Tab-separated table of C-alpha atoms in Angstrom:
chain	number	residue	atom	x	y	z
A	35	MET	CA	0.000	0.000	0.000
A	36	ASP	CA	1.311	3.396	-0.943
A	37	PHE	CA	0.872	5.980	1.788
A	38	THR	CA	2.234	8.862	-0.281
A	39	ASP	CA	-1.317	9.733	-1.377
A	40	PHE	CA	-2.299	10.455	2.222
A	41	ASN	CA	-2.192	14.153	2.915
A	42	PHE	CA	-0.795	14.854	6.364
A	43	ASP	CA	-0.282	18.560	6.942
A	44	LYS	CA	2.433	18.193	9.571
A	45	PRO	CA	5.021	15.587	10.548
A	46	PHE	CA	3.791	14.844	14.077
A	47	TYR	CA	0.409	14.755	15.777
A	48	THR	CA	-0.756	14.585	19.347
A	49	GLU	CA	-2.718	11.447	20.149
A	50	LYS	CA	-6.000	13.362	19.967
A	51	GLU	CA	-5.084	14.812	16.569
A	52	LEU	CA	-3.933	11.420	15.271
A	53	LEU	CA	-7.185	9.764	16.284
A	54	LYS	CA	-9.089	12.458	14.385
A	55	ARG	CA	-6.965	12.016	11.252
A	56	VAL	CA	-6.803	8.224	11.468
A	57	PRO	CA	-10.341	7.021	12.265
A	58	ILE	CA	-9.693	4.434	14.950
A	59	LYS	CA	-11.355	3.917	18.295
A	60	ARG	CA	-9.240	5.033	21.214
A	61	SER	CA	-9.749	1.664	22.931
A	62	THR	CA	-8.480	-0.206	19.848
A	63	PHE	CA	-5.556	2.193	19.547
A	64	TYR	CA	-4.535	1.474	23.159
A	65	ALA	CA	-5.198	-2.261	22.890
A	66	TRP	CA	-2.887	-2.523	19.892
A	67	GLN	CA	-0.195	-0.531	21.698
A	68	SER	CA	-0.484	-2.774	24.753
A	69	GLU	CA	-0.351	-5.917	22.637
A	70	TRP	CA	2.701	-4.601	20.756
A	71	ILE	CA	4.540	-3.744	23.978
A	72	SER	CA	3.589	-7.061	25.641
A	73	LEU	CA	5.288	-8.855	22.753
A	74	GLY	CA	8.501	-7.031	23.661
A	75	ASN	CA	8.343	-4.450	20.889
A	76	ASP	CA	9.104	-0.744	21.106
A	77	PRO	CA	6.174	1.612	20.437
A	78	LYS	CA	8.620	3.836	18.535
A	79	LEU	CA	8.244	1.329	15.704
A	80	MET	CA	4.540	2.258	15.654
A	81	GLY	CA	5.434	5.917	15.191
A	82	LYS	CA	5.325	7.009	18.835
A	83	VAL	CA	7.686	9.897	19.587
A	84	LEU	CA	8.486	10.915	23.172
A	85	ILE	CA	9.928	14.364	23.782
A	86	LEU	CA	11.277	15.527	27.119
A	87	ASN	CA	10.935	19.279	27.041
A	88	ASN	CA	12.788	19.664	30.323
A	89	PRO	CA	15.466	17.429	31.924
A	90	LYS	CA	13.520	17.516	35.204
A	91	SER	CA	10.264	16.609	33.507
A	92	LYS	CA	8.874	13.249	34.583
A	93	ARG	CA	6.336	12.964	31.793
A	94	PRO	CA	7.350	13.333	28.185
A	95	ILE	CA	5.215	14.955	25.555
A	96	VAL	CA	3.875	12.259	23.245
A	97	TYR	CA	3.538	12.760	19.516
A	98	TRP	CA	2.756	10.349	16.704
A	99	ASN	CA	4.243	10.061	13.240
A	100	ALA	CA	1.046	9.373	11.253
A	101	PRO	CA	2.652	7.913	8.086
A	102	LYS	CA	4.767	5.601	10.226
A	103	TYR	CA	1.684	4.511	12.184
A	104	LEU	CA	-0.154	3.692	8.943
A	105	ALA	CA	2.863	1.730	7.703
A	106	TRP	CA	2.854	-0.190	11.005
A	107	LEU	CA	-0.873	-0.913	10.546
A	108	GLU	CA	-0.212	-2.241	7.072
A	109	LYS	CA	2.685	-4.464	8.123
A	110	TYR	CA	1.401	-5.838	11.422
A	111	LYS	CA	-2.391	-5.686	11.163
A	112	ILE	CA	-3.348	-5.738	7.473
A	113	ASN	CA	-0.697	-7.933	5.835
A	114	VAL	CA	-1.023	-10.805	8.280
A	115	ASP	CA	-2.537	-14.236	7.927
A	116	PRO	CA	-5.005	-14.406	10.827
A	117	GLN	CA	-4.988	-17.624	12.825
A	118	PHE	CA	-7.551	-16.637	15.446
A	119	ASP	CA	-10.896	-14.848	15.342
A	120	TYR	CA	-9.552	-11.786	17.173
A	121	GLU	CA	-6.698	-11.493	14.642
A	122	TYR	CA	-9.197	-11.587	11.776
A	123	HIS	CA	-11.267	-8.927	13.547
A	124	ASN	CA	-8.165	-6.738	14.081
A	125	LYS	CA	-7.295	-7.080	10.397
A	126	GLN	CA	-10.802	-5.962	9.398
A	127	ILE	CA	-10.543	-2.943	11.705
A	128	ALA	CA	-7.118	-1.972	10.315
A	129	VAL	CA	-8.371	-2.184	6.719
A	130	ALA	CA	-11.397	-0.048	7.628
A	131	VAL	CA	-9.116	2.514	9.308
A	132	VAL	CA	-6.960	2.885	6.205
A	133	LYS	CA	-10.008	3.100	3.955
A	134	GLY	CA	-11.471	5.719	6.305
A	135	VAL	CA	-8.333	7.809	6.101
A	136	LYS	CA	-8.424	7.684	2.284
A	137	GLN	CA	-12.134	8.504	2.140
A	138	ASN	CA	-11.730	11.463	4.475
A	139	GLY	CA	-9.182	12.959	2.097
A	140	ASN	CA	-6.290	12.845	4.535
């Protein structure tokens, strides 16, 4: 899938902005992050960017690289051979998300 036809107006989005641009339920978004992390993977590979704006800051500012997140969706949710019902369901959701992004003109 070619993501160059997606029109993102800036390189990074807050979570709230990303979820508006990429039509995915917040609960699904978090479930997929949790699953990814539980498998020992780094959420940076999903497009998550943490920025510490102050060395004393305990909580980083979180941004998302939208094209990288869509590429992650394609690789790990769309282009998979589902073995279980929940994997098939996740694949259907991911395909619908990408179609939703295209239809919304993003």
